[in-house]
Short mmCIF file of C-alpha atoms in Angstrom, two decimals:
data_model
loop_
_atom_site.label_atom_id
_atom_site.label_comp_id
_atom_site.label_asym_id
_atom_site.label_seq_id
_atom_site.Cartn_x
_atom_site.Cartn_y
_atom_site.Cartn_z
CA MET A 1 7.23 18.22 -32.69
CA ALA A 2 6.04 18.76 -29.11
CA LEU A 3 4.58 22.18 -28.33
CA LYS A 4 6.76 24.31 -26.16
CA VAL A 5 3.79 25.33 -24.02
CA LEU A 6 3.46 21.66 -23.01
CA SER A 7 7.21 21.26 -22.50
CA ALA A 8 7.14 24.34 -20.29
CA LEU A 9 4.33 22.78 -18.22
CA ASP A 10 6.30 19.55 -17.79
CA SER A 11 9.47 21.36 -16.70
CA ALA A 12 7.85 24.11 -14.58
CA LYS A 13 9.14 24.38 -11.03
CA THR A 14 6.82 23.57 -8.19
CA GLN A 15 5.04 26.81 -7.33
CA TYR A 16 2.49 28.24 -4.99
CA TYR A 17 -0.31 27.71 -7.54
CA HIS A 18 0.29 23.94 -7.55
CA PHE A 19 -0.51 23.75 -3.85
CA LYS A 20 -3.44 26.11 -4.25
CA ALA A 21 -4.81 23.82 -7.00
CA ILE A 22 -4.47 20.83 -4.68
CA ILE A 23 -6.75 22.54 -2.12
CA ILE A 24 -9.22 23.80 -4.72
CA ALA A 25 -9.46 20.47 -6.57
CA GLY A 26 -9.22 18.40 -3.42
CA MET A 27 -12.16 20.03 -1.69
CA GLY A 28 -14.51 18.07 -3.88
CA LEU A 29 -12.92 14.83 -2.72
CA PHE A 30 -13.09 16.20 0.86
CA THR A 31 -16.85 16.71 0.48
CA ASP A 32 -17.17 13.32 -1.19
CA SER A 33 -15.67 11.41 1.74
CA TYR A 34 -17.40 13.55 4.33
CA ASP A 35 -20.85 12.86 2.95
CA LEU A 36 -20.29 9.18 2.16
CA PHE A 37 -18.65 8.27 5.48
CA CYS A 38 -20.80 10.28 7.86
CA ILE A 39 -23.65 7.93 7.02
CA PRO A 40 -22.83 5.10 9.54
CA PRO A 41 -23.23 7.27 12.66
CA ILE A 42 -26.16 9.09 11.07
CA MET A 43 -27.90 5.79 10.46
CA ARG A 44 -27.49 5.12 14.19
CA LEU A 45 -29.22 8.43 15.02
CA ILE A 46 -31.99 7.87 12.46
CA GLY A 47 -32.53 4.35 13.76
CA ARG A 48 -33.01 5.66 17.29
CA ILE A 49 -35.30 8.50 16.20
CA TYR A 50 -37.57 6.68 13.75
CA TYR A 51 -37.38 3.11 15.13
CA PRO A 52 -37.38 3.70 18.92
CA LYS A 53 -39.15 0.50 20.03
CA PHE A 54 -36.92 -1.72 22.18
CA ASN A 55 -39.08 -3.85 24.44
CA GLU A 56 -39.93 -6.44 21.81
CA LYS A 57 -38.74 -9.94 20.90
CA LEU A 58 -35.69 -8.72 19.03
CA GLU A 59 -32.04 -9.50 19.48
CA GLU A 60 -30.14 -6.61 20.98
CA LYS A 61 -28.08 -6.02 17.85
CA HIS A 62 -31.29 -5.42 15.85
CA LEU A 63 -32.69 -2.83 18.27
CA PHE A 64 -33.12 0.71 16.86
CA GLU A 65 -31.91 -0.53 13.49
CA VAL A 66 -32.93 1.03 10.15
CA PRO A 67 -34.26 -1.81 7.98
CA GLY A 68 -31.54 -3.27 5.76
CA ILE A 69 -33.32 -2.37 2.52
CA ILE A 70 -33.51 1.30 3.58
CA ALA A 71 -29.90 1.43 4.82
CA SER A 72 -28.56 -0.14 1.66
CA THR A 73 -30.70 2.18 -0.48
CA MET A 74 -29.33 5.27 1.26
CA ILE A 75 -25.80 4.09 0.40
CA GLY A 76 -26.68 2.71 -3.01
CA VAL A 77 -28.45 5.80 -4.38
CA ALA A 78 -25.40 7.97 -3.71
CA LEU A 79 -23.13 5.43 -5.41
CA MET A 80 -25.48 5.12 -8.39
CA GLY A 81 -25.54 8.87 -8.67
CA ALA A 82 -21.73 8.83 -8.67
CA VAL A 83 -21.75 6.33 -11.58
CA ILE A 84 -23.98 8.63 -13.60
CA GLY A 85 -22.02 11.75 -12.64
CA GLN A 86 -18.67 10.24 -13.62
CA LEU A 87 -19.91 9.20 -17.04
CA ILE A 88 -21.72 12.47 -17.84
CA PHE A 89 -19.24 14.98 -16.43
CA GLY A 90 -16.25 13.00 -17.71
CA ARG A 91 -17.61 13.29 -21.24
CA LEU A 92 -18.58 16.93 -20.80
CA GLY A 93 -15.10 17.70 -19.51
CA ASP A 94 -13.64 16.58 -22.83
CA CYS A 95 -16.37 18.11 -25.04
CA VAL A 96 -16.98 21.45 -23.31
CA GLY A 97 -13.90 21.96 -21.21
CA ARG A 98 -12.75 21.03 -17.72
CA ARG A 99 -13.34 24.45 -16.20
CA GLN A 100 -16.79 24.98 -17.80
CA VAL A 101 -18.39 22.08 -15.94
CA TYR A 102 -16.17 22.07 -12.83
CA GLY A 103 -18.34 24.56 -11.00
CA VAL A 104 -21.54 22.74 -11.92
CA ALA A 105 -20.35 19.53 -10.21
CA LEU A 106 -19.46 21.52 -7.09
CA ILE A 107 -22.88 23.23 -6.97
CA LEU A 108 -24.57 19.82 -7.21
CA MET A 109 -22.53 18.64 -4.22
CA VAL A 110 -23.44 21.74 -2.20
CA VAL A 111 -27.15 21.53 -3.06
CA GLY A 112 -27.16 17.80 -2.37
CA SER A 113 -25.41 18.16 1.00
CA ILE A 114 -27.66 20.93 2.23
CA GLY A 115 -30.78 19.29 0.75
CA CYS A 116 -30.09 16.12 2.75
CA GLY A 117 -30.87 18.09 5.89
CA PHE A 118 -34.39 18.94 4.72
CA SER A 119 -37.48 16.82 4.25
CA LEU A 120 -41.11 17.54 3.39
CA SER A 121 -42.25 16.34 6.82
CA THR A 122 -41.14 14.28 9.79
CA LEU A 123 -43.14 11.26 8.61
CA THR A 124 -40.71 8.35 8.26
CA PRO A 125 -41.46 7.43 4.61
CA LEU A 126 -41.13 11.05 3.44
CA VAL A 127 -37.91 11.55 5.40
CA PHE A 128 -36.24 8.65 3.64
CA VAL A 129 -37.63 9.55 0.20
CA SER A 130 -36.30 13.11 0.58
CA LEU A 131 -32.95 11.90 1.94
CA GLY A 132 -32.59 9.41 -0.90
CA LEU A 133 -33.42 12.03 -3.55
CA PHE A 134 -30.82 14.53 -2.31
CA ARG A 135 -28.21 11.82 -1.75
CA PHE A 136 -28.64 10.80 -5.37
CA LEU A 137 -28.09 14.44 -6.42
CA LEU A 138 -25.08 14.58 -4.12
CA GLY A 139 -23.74 11.41 -5.71
CA VAL A 140 -24.02 12.91 -9.21
CA GLY A 141 -21.97 15.92 -8.08
CA ILE A 142 -19.39 13.72 -6.36
CA GLY A 143 -19.11 11.49 -9.39
CA GLY A 144 -18.64 14.49 -11.67
CA ASP A 145 -15.87 15.85 -9.47
CA TYR A 146 -13.71 12.71 -9.76
CA PRO A 147 -12.65 12.89 -13.45
CA LEU A 148 -12.51 16.68 -13.49
CA SER A 149 -10.31 17.02 -10.40
CA ALA A 150 -7.91 14.29 -11.48
CA THR A 151 -7.69 15.59 -15.06
CA ILE A 152 -7.21 19.24 -14.05
CA MET A 153 -4.48 18.39 -11.55
CA SER A 154 -2.66 16.09 -13.98
CA GLU A 155 -2.70 18.75 -16.69
CA PHE A 156 -1.48 21.54 -14.43
CA ALA A 157 1.29 19.51 -12.77
CA ASN A 158 4.87 19.14 -13.93
CA ARG A 159 6.24 15.78 -15.00
CA ARG A 160 8.53 15.27 -12.02
CA THR A 161 5.96 15.68 -9.22
CA ARG A 162 2.69 14.99 -11.10
CA GLY A 163 1.87 11.83 -9.14
CA ALA A 164 2.42 13.52 -5.78
CA PHE A 165 0.11 16.40 -6.73
CA ILE A 166 -2.71 14.09 -7.92
CA ALA A 167 -2.23 11.95 -4.81
CA GLY A 168 -2.36 15.16 -2.76
CA VAL A 169 -5.77 15.97 -4.25
CA PHE A 170 -7.03 12.47 -3.47
CA SER A 171 -5.57 12.52 0.06
CA MET A 172 -8.21 15.14 0.93
CA GLN A 173 -10.56 12.17 1.20
CA GLY A 174 -8.79 11.11 4.40
CA PHE A 175 -9.25 14.54 5.95
CA GLY A 176 -12.92 14.51 4.87
CA ILE A 177 -13.44 11.22 6.74
CA LEU A 178 -11.73 12.58 9.82
CA PHE A 179 -13.63 15.89 9.67
CA SER A 180 -16.99 14.10 9.32
CA SER A 181 -16.20 12.06 12.44
CA LEU A 182 -15.12 15.14 14.41
CA VAL A 183 -18.21 17.11 13.38
CA THR A 184 -20.43 14.16 14.32
CA MET A 185 -18.73 13.88 17.71
CA MET A 186 -19.01 17.62 18.30
CA VAL A 187 -22.69 17.84 17.35
CA CYS A 188 -23.64 14.80 19.41
CA SER A 189 -21.67 16.05 22.40
CA ILE A 190 -23.45 19.42 22.29
CA PHE A 191 -26.89 17.88 21.95
CA ARG A 192 -26.10 15.35 24.69
CA VAL A 193 -25.14 18.10 27.14
CA SER A 194 -28.21 20.17 26.29
CA ALA A 195 -30.59 17.23 26.68
CA ASP A 196 -32.35 17.25 30.05
CA LYS A 197 -31.91 13.99 31.98
CA LEU A 198 -31.67 11.81 28.88
CA ILE A 199 -31.31 8.20 30.12
CA ALA A 200 -30.30 4.94 28.49
CA PRO A 201 -33.04 2.41 27.51
CA PHE A 202 -32.05 -0.20 30.11
CA GLU A 203 -32.82 2.31 32.87
CA LEU A 204 -36.48 2.57 31.82
CA PRO A 205 -39.28 0.58 33.47
CA GLU A 206 -40.32 -2.64 31.75
CA SER A 207 -43.69 -1.16 30.83
CA GLU A 208 -41.98 1.40 28.61
CA LYS A 209 -41.85 0.28 24.96
CA ASN A 210 -40.01 3.20 23.33
CA ALA A 211 -36.55 4.54 23.96
CA PRO A 212 -36.51 8.26 24.85
CA VAL A 213 -36.09 10.53 21.83
CA PRO A 214 -35.69 14.27 22.50
CA PRO A 215 -37.63 16.48 20.01
CA GLU A 216 -34.48 18.34 18.99
CA SER A 217 -32.61 15.14 18.09
CA ASP A 218 -34.09 15.23 14.60
CA LEU A 219 -32.06 18.34 14.03
CA ALA A 220 -28.72 16.73 14.96
CA TRP A 221 -28.31 14.36 12.01
CA ARG A 222 -29.53 17.07 9.62
CA LEU A 223 -26.88 19.54 10.85
CA ILE A 224 -24.15 16.93 10.39
CA LEU A 225 -25.14 16.37 6.77
CA MET A 226 -25.54 20.03 5.96
CA VAL A 227 -22.08 21.00 7.34
CA GLY A 228 -20.60 18.84 4.58
CA GLY A 229 -21.57 21.40 1.96
CA ILE A 230 -19.72 24.31 3.62
CA PRO A 231 -16.10 23.45 2.62
CA ALA A 232 -17.16 22.89 -1.01
CA LEU A 233 -19.09 26.17 -1.08
CA MET A 234 -16.07 28.02 0.25
CA THR A 235 -13.98 26.98 -2.78
CA TYR A 236 -16.58 27.73 -5.47
CA TYR A 237 -15.21 31.23 -6.15
CA TRP A 238 -11.65 29.91 -6.63
CA ARG A 239 -12.84 27.18 -8.96
CA MET A 240 -14.50 29.79 -11.14
CA LYS A 241 -11.28 31.80 -11.16
CA MET A 242 -9.18 28.86 -12.38
CA PRO A 243 -8.25 29.13 -16.07
CA GLU A 244 -8.84 26.27 -18.45
CA THR A 245 -5.97 23.78 -18.47
CA ALA A 246 -3.26 24.61 -21.05
CA ARG A 247 -3.35 21.07 -22.41
CA PHE A 248 -7.09 21.20 -23.17
CA THR A 249 -6.74 24.66 -24.77
CA ALA A 250 -3.67 23.74 -26.84
CA LEU A 251 -4.48 20.11 -27.80
CA VAL A 252 -8.27 20.04 -27.98
CA GLU A 253 -9.21 23.63 -28.83
CA LYS A 254 -5.97 24.12 -30.80
CA ASN A 255 -5.42 27.57 -29.30
CA THR A 256 -1.79 27.60 -28.24
CA LEU A 257 -1.60 31.33 -27.72
CA GLN A 258 -4.47 31.30 -25.24
CA ALA A 259 -2.92 28.30 -23.52
CA ALA A 260 0.30 30.25 -23.07
CA LYS A 261 -1.53 33.31 -21.71
CA ASP A 262 -3.34 31.10 -19.15
CA MET A 263 -0.06 29.53 -18.13
CA GLU A 264 1.55 32.89 -17.75
CA LYS A 265 -1.16 33.94 -15.27
CA VAL A 266 -0.87 31.03 -12.87
CA LEU A 267 2.62 29.45 -13.33
CA LYS A 268 4.70 32.57 -14.09
CA VAL A 269 5.90 31.24 -17.47
CA SER A 270 6.93 33.95 -19.93
CA LEU A 271 4.90 34.24 -23.14
CA SER A 272 8.11 34.54 -25.13
CA GLN A 273 8.96 30.93 -24.29
CA ILE A 274 6.21 29.61 -26.56
CA GLN A 275 6.20 32.24 -29.32
CA GLU A 276 7.78 29.76 -31.71
CA ASP A 277 4.84 27.44 -31.24
CA VAL A 278 2.33 30.19 -31.89
CA GLU A 279 3.91 30.83 -35.28
CA MET A 280 4.37 27.17 -36.05
CA ILE A 281 0.83 26.03 -35.06
CA SER A 282 -0.75 27.87 -38.01
CA THR A 283 1.28 26.03 -40.71
CA PRO A 284 -0.66 23.36 -42.65
CA ILE A 285 1.89 20.60 -41.97
CA ASN A 286 1.70 21.13 -38.20
CA ARG A 287 -2.09 21.21 -38.25
CA VAL A 288 -2.11 17.79 -39.84
CA SER A 289 0.56 16.29 -37.58
CA SER A 290 -1.00 17.61 -34.37
CA SER A 291 -4.52 16.39 -35.08
CA ASN A 292 -5.77 12.92 -34.14
CA THR A 293 -8.33 11.49 -36.52
CA TYR A 294 -9.58 8.42 -34.71
CA GLY A 295 -12.74 8.61 -32.57
CA PHE A 296 -13.51 7.21 -29.17
CA PHE A 297 -15.61 4.30 -30.56
CA SER A 298 -13.08 3.39 -33.23
CA LYS A 299 -10.90 0.30 -33.67
CA GLU A 300 -7.84 2.55 -33.51
CA PHE A 301 -8.83 3.76 -30.02
CA LEU A 302 -9.35 0.15 -28.96
CA ARG A 303 -5.95 -0.82 -30.34
CA ARG A 304 -4.15 2.09 -28.75
CA HIS A 305 -5.94 2.45 -25.45
CA GLY A 306 -8.26 -0.52 -24.98
CA ARG A 307 -5.86 -2.38 -22.72
CA ASP A 308 -5.22 0.67 -20.56
CA LEU A 309 -8.94 1.40 -20.17
CA MET A 310 -9.66 -2.22 -19.34
CA ALA A 311 -6.88 -2.34 -16.74
CA ALA A 312 -7.79 0.97 -15.10
CA SER A 313 -11.49 0.05 -14.89
CA THR A 314 -10.93 -3.48 -13.65
CA ASN A 315 -8.48 -2.42 -10.96
CA TRP A 316 -10.85 0.26 -9.70
CA PHE A 317 -13.75 -2.20 -9.79
CA LEU A 318 -11.89 -4.78 -7.74
CA LEU A 319 -10.55 -2.21 -5.27
CA ASP A 320 -13.98 -0.67 -4.54
CA ILE A 321 -15.55 -4.06 -3.87
CA VAL A 322 -13.13 -4.47 -0.97
CA PHE A 323 -12.72 -0.83 0.06
CA TYR A 324 -16.43 -0.08 0.57
CA SER A 325 -16.94 -3.42 2.32
CA LEU A 326 -14.08 -2.58 4.70
CA ASN A 327 -15.73 0.75 5.51
CA LEU A 328 -19.04 -0.94 6.27
CA PHE A 329 -17.09 -3.49 8.32
CA GLN A 330 -15.79 -0.82 10.74
CA TYR A 331 -18.72 -1.22 13.10
CA HIS A 332 -18.23 -4.99 13.23
CA ALA A 333 -14.46 -4.68 13.65
CA PHE A 334 -14.91 -2.59 16.80
CA LYS A 335 -18.14 -4.15 17.99
CA HIS A 336 -16.41 -6.22 20.68
CA HIS A 337 -15.07 -2.98 22.23
CA MET A 338 -18.29 -0.93 21.97
CA THR A 339 -20.89 -0.35 24.63
CA PRO A 340 -24.21 -2.13 23.90
CA LYS A 341 -27.00 0.05 22.51
CA ILE A 342 -29.35 -0.35 25.45
CA HIS A 343 -26.69 1.10 27.79
CA MET A 344 -26.42 4.36 25.88
CA ASN A 345 -28.69 7.16 24.75
CA LEU A 346 -28.93 7.99 21.05
CA TYR A 347 -26.17 10.66 21.08
CA GLU A 348 -23.68 8.41 22.84
CA ASP A 349 -24.45 5.62 20.38
CA ALA A 350 -23.64 7.74 17.29
CA LEU A 351 -20.69 9.37 19.07
CA GLN A 352 -18.89 6.09 19.71
CA VAL A 353 -19.29 4.99 16.07
CA ALA A 354 -17.82 8.31 14.95
CA LYS A 355 -14.99 7.96 17.48
CA PHE A 356 -13.82 4.63 16.06
CA GLN A 357 -14.06 6.00 12.51
CA ALA A 358 -11.82 8.88 13.56
CA ILE A 359 -9.29 6.44 15.05
CA ILE A 360 -9.04 4.51 11.79
CA ALA A 361 -8.78 7.70 9.72
CA ALA A 362 -6.01 9.16 11.90
CA SER A 363 -4.02 5.97 12.43
CA ALA A 364 -4.32 4.17 9.06
CA THR A 365 -6.14 6.10 6.33
CA ILE A 366 -4.34 9.47 6.46
CA PRO A 367 -0.82 7.93 7.00
CA GLY A 368 -1.43 5.73 3.96
CA TYR A 369 -2.14 8.80 1.83
CA PHE A 370 0.92 10.61 3.12
CA VAL A 371 3.23 7.70 2.29
CA THR A 372 1.76 7.55 -1.19
CA VAL A 373 2.35 11.28 -1.76
CA TYR A 374 5.99 10.85 -0.67
CA LEU A 375 6.78 7.70 -2.72
CA ILE A 376 4.54 7.82 -5.77
CA ASP A 377 7.10 9.67 -7.93
CA ARG A 378 10.00 7.63 -6.54
CA VAL A 379 8.66 4.09 -6.65
CA GLY A 380 6.03 4.26 -9.37
CA ARG A 381 2.34 3.70 -9.70
CA VAL A 382 2.40 0.03 -10.73
CA LYS A 383 4.69 -1.10 -7.91
CA ILE A 384 2.69 0.76 -5.25
CA GLN A 385 -0.62 -0.55 -6.56
CA ALA A 386 0.60 -4.14 -6.83
CA THR A 387 2.18 -3.92 -3.35
CA GLY A 388 -1.02 -2.51 -1.89
CA PHE A 389 -3.17 -5.29 -3.38
CA PHE A 390 -0.67 -7.92 -2.19
CA PHE A 391 -0.51 -6.80 1.42
CA MET A 392 -4.26 -6.21 1.54
CA ALA A 393 -4.72 -9.84 0.50
CA VAL A 394 -2.17 -11.07 3.10
CA SER A 395 -3.86 -9.06 5.83
CA LEU A 396 -7.36 -10.24 4.89
CA PHE A 397 -6.34 -13.91 4.62
CA THR A 398 -4.61 -13.68 8.03
CA THR A 399 -7.60 -11.97 9.59
CA ALA A 400 -9.91 -14.64 8.15
CA LYS A 401 -7.65 -17.37 9.60
CA ILE A 402 -7.75 -16.04 13.14
CA ASN A 403 -11.42 -14.99 13.12
CA ARG A 404 -13.85 -17.87 12.62
CA GLY A 405 -16.73 -16.66 14.76
CA ASN A 406 -19.69 -14.49 14.02
CA TRP A 407 -19.35 -10.83 13.03
CA GLY A 408 -17.60 -8.94 15.77
CA SER A 409 -17.42 -11.96 18.12
CA ASN A 410 -13.62 -12.18 18.03
CA ALA A 411 -12.56 -8.60 17.36
CA ASN A 412 -9.51 -8.62 19.70
CA PHE A 413 -6.59 -6.23 19.59
CA GLY A 414 -4.73 -8.27 16.94
CA PHE A 415 -7.82 -8.30 14.74
CA MET A 416 -8.01 -4.51 14.99
CA ILE A 417 -4.32 -4.12 14.05
CA LEU A 418 -4.78 -6.30 10.99
CA TYR A 419 -7.87 -4.37 10.04
CA GLY A 420 -5.98 -1.08 10.26
CA PHE A 421 -3.11 -2.65 8.33
CA THR A 422 -5.51 -3.49 5.48
CA PHE A 423 -6.79 0.07 5.47
CA PHE A 424 -3.26 1.47 5.38
CA PHE A 425 -2.30 -0.55 2.33
CA SER A 426 -5.53 0.26 0.55
CA ASN A 427 -4.60 3.94 0.70
CA PHE A 428 -0.87 3.37 0.26
CA GLY A 429 -1.87 1.34 -2.76
CA PRO A 430 -4.79 0.92 -5.13
CA ASN A 431 -7.26 3.33 -3.51
CA THR A 432 -4.95 6.20 -4.50
CA THR A 433 -3.31 4.85 -7.64
CA THR A 434 -6.58 3.88 -9.30
CA PHE A 435 -7.44 7.60 -9.11
CA ILE A 436 -4.05 8.66 -10.54
CA VAL A 437 -3.38 6.30 -13.42
CA PRO A 438 -6.46 7.02 -15.59
CA ALA A 439 -5.59 10.73 -15.45
CA GLU A 440 -2.17 10.03 -17.02
CA LEU A 441 -2.68 7.37 -19.68
CA PHE A 442 -5.10 8.77 -22.23
CA PRO A 443 -5.02 11.56 -24.85
CA ALA A 444 -6.22 15.01 -23.75
CA ARG A 445 -9.43 14.77 -25.77
CA PHE A 446 -10.39 11.47 -24.09
CA ARG A 447 -8.74 11.91 -20.70
CA ALA A 448 -11.73 12.93 -18.55
CA THR A 449 -14.03 10.52 -20.41
CA CYS A 450 -11.75 7.54 -19.75
CA HIS A 451 -11.24 8.58 -16.15
CA GLY A 452 -15.00 8.83 -15.73
CA ILE A 453 -15.53 5.39 -17.23
CA SER A 454 -12.87 3.86 -14.94
CA GLY A 455 -14.38 5.53 -11.88
CA ALA A 456 -17.95 4.56 -12.85
CA VAL A 457 -16.94 0.90 -13.21
CA GLY A 458 -15.29 1.24 -9.78
CA LYS A 459 -18.51 2.58 -8.22
CA VAL A 460 -20.36 -0.41 -9.68
CA GLY A 461 -17.91 -2.52 -7.72
CA ALA A 462 -18.71 -0.42 -4.64
CA ILE A 463 -22.42 -1.14 -5.09
CA ILE A 464 -21.73 -4.84 -5.42
CA GLY A 465 -19.46 -4.78 -2.33
CA THR A 466 -22.00 -2.85 -0.30
CA ILE A 467 -24.93 -5.16 -1.12
CA GLY A 468 -22.74 -8.24 -0.79
CA PHE A 469 -21.46 -7.21 2.60
CA LEU A 470 -24.95 -6.39 3.96
CA TRP A 471 -26.00 -9.89 2.89
CA ALA A 472 -22.89 -11.57 4.23
CA SER A 473 -23.09 -9.86 7.64
CA ARG A 474 -26.55 -11.18 8.44
CA ASP A 475 -27.10 -14.00 10.86
CA PRO A 476 -24.96 -17.04 9.99
CA ARG A 477 -28.03 -19.12 9.26
CA HIS A 478 -28.90 -16.67 6.45
CA GLY A 479 -25.51 -15.40 5.31
CA VAL A 480 -21.90 -16.39 5.60
CA ASP A 481 -19.49 -16.18 8.52
CA VAL A 482 -16.83 -13.53 8.81
CA SER A 483 -13.99 -15.84 7.76
CA LYS A 484 -15.53 -16.64 4.40
CA ALA A 485 -16.38 -12.97 3.73
CA LEU A 486 -12.82 -11.84 4.54
CA THR A 487 -11.39 -14.66 2.43
CA ALA A 488 -13.52 -13.55 -0.53
CA MET A 489 -12.19 -9.98 -0.15
CA GLY A 490 -8.67 -11.42 -0.12
CA VAL A 491 -9.30 -13.27 -3.34
CA VAL A 492 -10.51 -10.05 -4.98
CA CYS A 493 -7.24 -8.38 -3.90
CA VAL A 494 -5.23 -11.20 -5.47
CA LEU A 495 -7.08 -10.67 -8.77
CA GLY A 496 -6.23 -6.95 -8.47
CA PHE A 497 -2.55 -7.80 -8.03
CA PHE A 498 -2.48 -9.88 -11.22
CA VAL A 499 -4.41 -7.33 -13.28
CA THR A 500 -2.01 -4.63 -12.06
CA TYR A 501 1.12 -6.65 -12.75
CA PHE A 502 0.20 -7.97 -16.19
CA PHE A 503 -1.93 -5.22 -17.72
CA THR A 504 -1.21 -1.83 -16.11
CA ARG A 505 1.36 0.52 -17.67
CA GLU A 506 3.72 2.64 -15.64
CA THR A 507 3.30 6.39 -16.11
CA MET A 508 5.97 7.74 -13.78
CA GLY A 509 8.52 10.22 -15.13
CA ARG A 510 6.91 10.61 -18.56
CA SER A 511 4.94 13.49 -19.95
CA LEU A 512 1.23 13.03 -20.53
CA GLU A 513 1.84 13.16 -24.27
CA ASP A 514 4.45 10.38 -24.06
CA ASN A 515 2.11 8.26 -21.96
CA GLU A 516 -0.64 8.38 -24.56
CA ASN A 517 1.70 7.08 -27.27
CA VAL A 518 1.38 3.36 -27.84
CA ASP A 519 4.27 0.95 -27.45
CA GLU A 520 4.88 -0.58 -30.83
CA LEU A 521 4.11 -4.09 -29.51
CA THR A 522 0.71 -3.19 -28.03
CA GLY A 523 -1.06 -4.54 -31.10
CA VAL A 524 0.88 -7.81 -30.87
CA TRP A 525 0.68 -8.62 -27.18
CA PHE A 526 -2.13 -7.65 -24.79
CA VAL A 527 -0.20 -8.54 -21.67
CA ARG A 528 2.26 -6.00 -20.32
CA PHE A 529 5.31 -7.89 -18.90
CA TRP A 530 6.92 -11.16 -19.87
CA PRO A 531 5.42 -11.70 -23.39
CA ASN A 532 6.74 -8.30 -24.46
CA LYS A 533 10.15 -9.01 -22.97
CA ILE A 534 10.38 -12.34 -24.79
CA TRP A 535 9.31 -10.78 -28.06
CA LYS A 536 11.78 -7.89 -27.75
CA LYS A 537 14.60 -10.29 -26.92
CA ALA A 538 13.78 -12.42 -29.95
CA VAL A 539 13.70 -9.34 -32.19
CA GLN A 540 17.06 -8.13 -30.84
CA GLN A 541 18.67 -11.52 -31.44
CA THR A 542 17.40 -11.77 -35.02
CA PRO A 543 20.32 -10.97 -37.38
CA MET A 544 19.83 -7.99 -39.66
CA ASN A 545 19.77 -8.72 -43.38
#
């Protein structure tokens, strides 16, 4: 028999606390996207400050450029930290409690963000070592926030609007990207105005070998990084005030009375509504029926949830290969419309990169999140995810067909529209649903762990996509042209479509407890759609003895 405390959660009306929880939980995702996506313009600033030579035998596109190994390391260490954070904090969330470790993940993000603005000295090697160290710490905090935020929101939400609430938490990523671009533009504009007669490199005499670098410019990129920790720090108090989720307390700790008291505080549910469960939970028969005996590394877990974990992890892996490559591709997508480096000072260079990032966030990323929030509980997770993968593939294949030059050589208006179209369907599609589905499929005692595993596999895909893109975007004689790279991304999206269609279960409109129950044919067929339908039809047509 289902506990009434859980039934009350599923049927609770949408209340003020639900929206408050979206902001509290979403601020971690906000900080995540801020710190990960402010790196492109910051790398432009750092390149100008620490690699100022320009009057050498270098192609213009390689001027003031941070070496590829350093740039990829700065991105890779944060992603590797996220892998570790998702695995560790996901498991801790199930063993210790969601609330107990929620604040720790946030503190790591704040310390990592602020620490990125400090270094032991201004010597180039020490600056990058310090930046890499704190970005790794930041990544651990970001990774830990993923499974905890998704799990907490799914366990607080009601059944009818659960998808919209989790999508609302994840949509804070879009605002984090936009905010990072706006902060970068603001800081660079202020420093540019305050700089005294700062000129572009092409205006310097030929005898000059270094582009002008104002002494205060080293402070600009540090301020941008440190601002990212402020929104997270502002929500720390409210995270600590959040009660433990009722589902963890009732199903994992087996304390239904405390779960009811916590619910009563935040969702205005009367304690009398679950009194029957408090009396019933202490009976021996209920203790046996409500306990699960199989462990995480058991054959029973594999039989019940192996397919779901495989599908969630694979979809996230495939999505992140493409999603992070697309984000790195932003500079190349707009390169045809950007002013060359030698015609700008360092602040103008970073400012224009941030400006184009803001355009994509406002016109494609955020609208994609909004559409998902509106439709996720009407259309369903599987349909939205499959549709997103499908149209991402169509857009990438079309872009590859019309663009056969070098990187950024044919970035006309149509190319930019298709690029934005791909971004829209990544967010109105798998980028959001891969965050939602793992928070709904698994039992309460494994929920954060399985979400952490799925996200960690996804971040491995992000690392592969990042390194792969940096290799592919080199000179054609060393790498591959843009058409082949975009085609490869399209193929990855096609694989995501098939994994979604054949292996991913729909979770819309069902309680979390119903979602964790196994369909009786799961042990017979591993594939989700047509084999099950054929089997069920055959069973129904078999005459009863």
